[in-house]
């Protein structure tokens, strides 16, 4: 209201989401500038969180799968997007993981975070 701008630089995406407007920058290049919600709305795919026993093996197998477009580790889950041209890919992925003898698989659709958006923009 007073025409004052405060510039904050942070590598912590949870801090960035508290700002009214953010710029995602990599190597001096602006990847996106908007409100956190609008940046999240532009995430192009359905995003899933997945976990199972043997998370490091799961990460390797997900990245090797023809069904998976992207896979990144986020805390106790891996965040994945699936290739949209393969119909019913979430069910096919579960079948694939069952055939590899994974146990306690949890797969759920989630809302992307700013960090998911930043990683996706960097991969483009």
mmCIF file of C-alpha atoms in Angstrom:
data_model
loop_
_atom_site.group_PDB
_atom_site.id
_atom_site.type_symbol
_atom_site.label_atom_id
_atom_site.label_comp_id
_atom_site.label_asym_id
_atom_site.label_seq_id
_atom_site.Cartn_x
_atom_site.Cartn_y
_atom_site.Cartn_z
ATOM 1 C CA UNK A 1 0.000 0.000 0.000
ATOM 2 C CA UNK A 2 2.931 2.307 0.687
ATOM 3 C CA UNK A 3 4.886 1.329 -2.407
ATOM 4 C CA UNK A 4 7.585 -0.462 -0.423
ATOM 5 C CA UNK A 5 9.211 -3.626 -1.728
ATOM 6 C CA UNK A 6 11.252 -5.947 0.468
ATOM 7 C CA UNK A 7 13.559 -8.318 -1.363
ATOM 8 C CA UNK A 8 14.352 -11.596 0.394
ATOM 9 C CA UNK A 9 16.657 -14.280 -0.967
ATOM 10 C CA UNK A 10 16.259 -17.784 0.455
ATOM 11 C CA UNK A 11 17.006 -21.348 -0.589
ATOM 12 C CA UNK A 12 14.156 -22.520 1.684
ATOM 13 C CA UNK A 13 11.031 -22.968 -0.395
ATOM 14 C CA UNK A 14 8.734 -23.117 2.644
ATOM 15 C CA UNK A 15 9.910 -19.586 3.510
ATOM 16 C CA UNK A 16 9.320 -18.442 -0.070
ATOM 17 C CA UNK A 17 5.688 -19.587 0.064
ATOM 18 C CA UNK A 18 5.075 -17.004 2.805
ATOM 19 C CA UNK A 19 5.798 -14.165 0.376
ATOM 20 C CA UNK A 20 3.144 -12.391 -1.686
ATOM 21 C CA UNK A 21 5.141 -12.757 -4.895
ATOM 22 C CA UNK A 22 8.207 -14.862 -5.655
ATOM 23 C CA UNK A 23 10.759 -15.266 -8.395
ATOM 24 C CA UNK A 24 12.313 -18.678 -8.946
ATOM 25 C CA UNK A 25 15.870 -18.124 -10.180
ATOM 26 C CA UNK A 26 18.543 -20.601 -11.277
ATOM 27 C CA UNK A 27 22.014 -19.621 -12.507
ATOM 28 C CA UNK A 28 20.929 -15.979 -12.760
ATOM 29 C CA UNK A 29 17.957 -16.855 -14.996
ATOM 30 C CA UNK A 30 14.404 -16.100 -13.871
ATOM 31 C CA UNK A 31 12.338 -19.265 -14.333
ATOM 32 C CA UNK A 32 9.040 -17.895 -13.020
ATOM 33 C CA UNK A 33 7.627 -14.855 -11.213
ATOM 34 C CA UNK A 34 4.171 -14.927 -9.628
ATOM 35 C CA UNK A 35 2.316 -15.614 -6.402
ATOM 36 C CA UNK A 36 3.114 -18.975 -4.811
ATOM 37 C CA UNK A 37 -0.397 -20.272 -5.543
ATOM 38 C CA UNK A 38 -0.245 -19.276 -9.219
ATOM 39 C CA UNK A 39 3.160 -20.897 -9.644
ATOM 40 C CA UNK A 40 1.796 -24.096 -8.104
ATOM 41 C CA UNK A 41 -1.262 -23.956 -10.402
ATOM 42 C CA UNK A 42 1.061 -24.059 -13.424
ATOM 43 C CA UNK A 43 2.552 -27.433 -12.455
ATOM 44 C CA UNK A 44 1.840 -29.410 -15.628
ATOM 45 C CA UNK A 45 1.187 -32.928 -14.323
ATOM 46 C CA UNK A 46 -0.570 -34.867 -11.618
ATOM 47 C CA UNK A 47 1.888 -35.335 -8.800
ATOM 48 C CA UNK A 48 2.035 -38.341 -6.521
ATOM 49 C CA UNK A 49 3.833 -39.141 -3.281
ATOM 50 C CA UNK A 50 4.997 -42.729 -3.009
ATOM 51 C CA UNK A 51 6.781 -44.744 -0.393
ATOM 52 C CA UNK A 52 7.512 -48.386 0.305
ATOM 53 C CA UNK A 53 10.075 -50.449 2.098
ATOM 54 C CA UNK A 54 13.576 -50.033 0.653
ATOM 55 C CA UNK A 55 13.258 -46.397 -0.424
ATOM 56 C CA UNK A 56 16.664 -46.204 -2.142
ATOM 57 C CA UNK A 57 15.842 -49.232 -4.322
ATOM 58 C CA UNK A 58 12.392 -47.727 -4.975
ATOM 59 C CA UNK A 59 14.013 -44.455 -6.132
ATOM 60 C CA UNK A 60 16.235 -46.364 -8.547
ATOM 61 C CA UNK A 61 13.360 -48.495 -9.901
ATOM 62 C CA UNK A 62 11.035 -45.503 -10.296
ATOM 63 C CA UNK A 63 13.652 -43.550 -12.237
ATOM 64 C CA UNK A 64 14.199 -46.594 -14.481
ATOM 65 C CA UNK A 65 10.471 -47.158 -15.119
ATOM 66 C CA UNK A 66 9.024 -46.329 -18.546
ATOM 67 C CA UNK A 67 5.872 -45.114 -16.750
ATOM 68 C CA UNK A 68 7.591 -42.416 -14.682
ATOM 69 C CA UNK A 69 8.255 -38.955 -16.102
ATOM 70 C CA UNK A 70 10.082 -37.567 -13.052
ATOM 71 C CA UNK A 71 11.039 -38.810 -9.606
ATOM 72 C CA UNK A 72 12.599 -36.833 -6.760
ATOM 73 C CA UNK A 73 13.123 -37.702 -3.123
ATOM 74 C CA UNK A 74 11.204 -35.552 -0.591
ATOM 75 C CA UNK A 75 11.616 -36.620 3.028
ATOM 76 C CA UNK A 76 9.895 -39.920 3.688
ATOM 77 C CA UNK A 77 8.278 -39.955 0.202
ATOM 78 C CA UNK A 78 9.395 -39.749 -3.397
ATOM 79 C CA UNK A 79 7.422 -37.287 -5.539
ATOM 80 C CA UNK A 80 6.654 -38.648 -8.990
ATOM 81 C CA UNK A 81 4.832 -37.580 -12.097
ATOM 82 C CA UNK A 82 3.754 -40.181 -14.607
ATOM 83 C CA UNK A 83 3.838 -40.134 -18.372
ATOM 84 C CA UNK A 84 0.372 -38.975 -19.419
ATOM 85 C CA UNK A 85 0.437 -40.734 -22.781
ATOM 86 C CA UNK A 86 0.311 -44.085 -20.978
ATOM 87 C CA UNK A 87 -3.300 -44.567 -19.909
ATOM 88 C CA UNK A 88 -4.021 -45.748 -16.366
ATOM 89 C CA UNK A 89 -0.320 -45.366 -15.574
ATOM 90 C CA UNK A 90 -0.824 -45.211 -11.783
ATOM 91 C CA UNK A 91 -2.435 -48.678 -11.760
ATOM 92 C CA UNK A 92 0.239 -49.981 -14.133
ATOM 93 C CA UNK A 93 2.942 -48.588 -11.861
ATOM 94 C CA UNK A 94 1.445 -50.387 -8.863
ATOM 95 C CA UNK A 95 1.420 -53.632 -10.877
ATOM 96 C CA UNK A 96 5.056 -53.059 -11.845
ATOM 97 C CA UNK A 97 6.091 -52.472 -8.240
ATOM 98 C CA UNK A 98 4.087 -55.487 -7.034
ATOM 99 C CA UNK A 99 5.939 -57.641 -9.573
ATOM 100 C CA UNK A 100 9.222 -56.388 -8.047
ATOM 101 C CA UNK A 101 8.006 -57.601 -4.638
ATOM 102 C CA UNK A 102 7.691 -54.222 -2.924
ATOM 103 C CA UNK A 103 5.716 -54.246 0.303
ATOM 104 C CA UNK A 104 3.766 -51.551 2.137
ATOM 105 C CA UNK A 105 3.443 -49.379 -0.970
ATOM 106 C CA UNK A 106 1.651 -46.102 -0.382
ATOM 107 C CA UNK A 107 0.747 -44.003 -3.441
ATOM 108 C CA UNK A 108 -1.342 -40.855 -3.169
ATOM 109 C CA UNK A 109 -2.013 -37.849 -5.350
ATOM 110 C CA UNK A 110 -0.702 -34.637 -3.795
ATOM 111 C CA UNK A 111 -0.668 -30.894 -4.429
ATOM 112 C CA UNK A 112 2.716 -29.748 -5.762
ATOM 113 C CA UNK A 113 4.891 -27.561 -3.576
ATOM 114 C CA UNK A 114 6.974 -24.602 -4.702
ATOM 115 C CA UNK A 115 9.997 -26.910 -4.537
ATOM 116 C CA UNK A 116 8.311 -29.371 -6.928
ATOM 117 C CA UNK A 117 7.637 -26.474 -9.299
ATOM 118 C CA UNK A 118 11.205 -25.222 -9.047
ATOM 119 C CA UNK A 119 12.624 -28.673 -9.827
ATOM 120 C CA UNK A 120 10.251 -29.079 -12.775
ATOM 121 C CA UNK A 121 11.220 -25.662 -14.153
ATOM 122 C CA UNK A 122 14.928 -26.497 -13.790
ATOM 123 C CA UNK A 123 14.446 -29.763 -15.689
ATOM 124 C CA UNK A 124 12.806 -27.923 -18.606
#
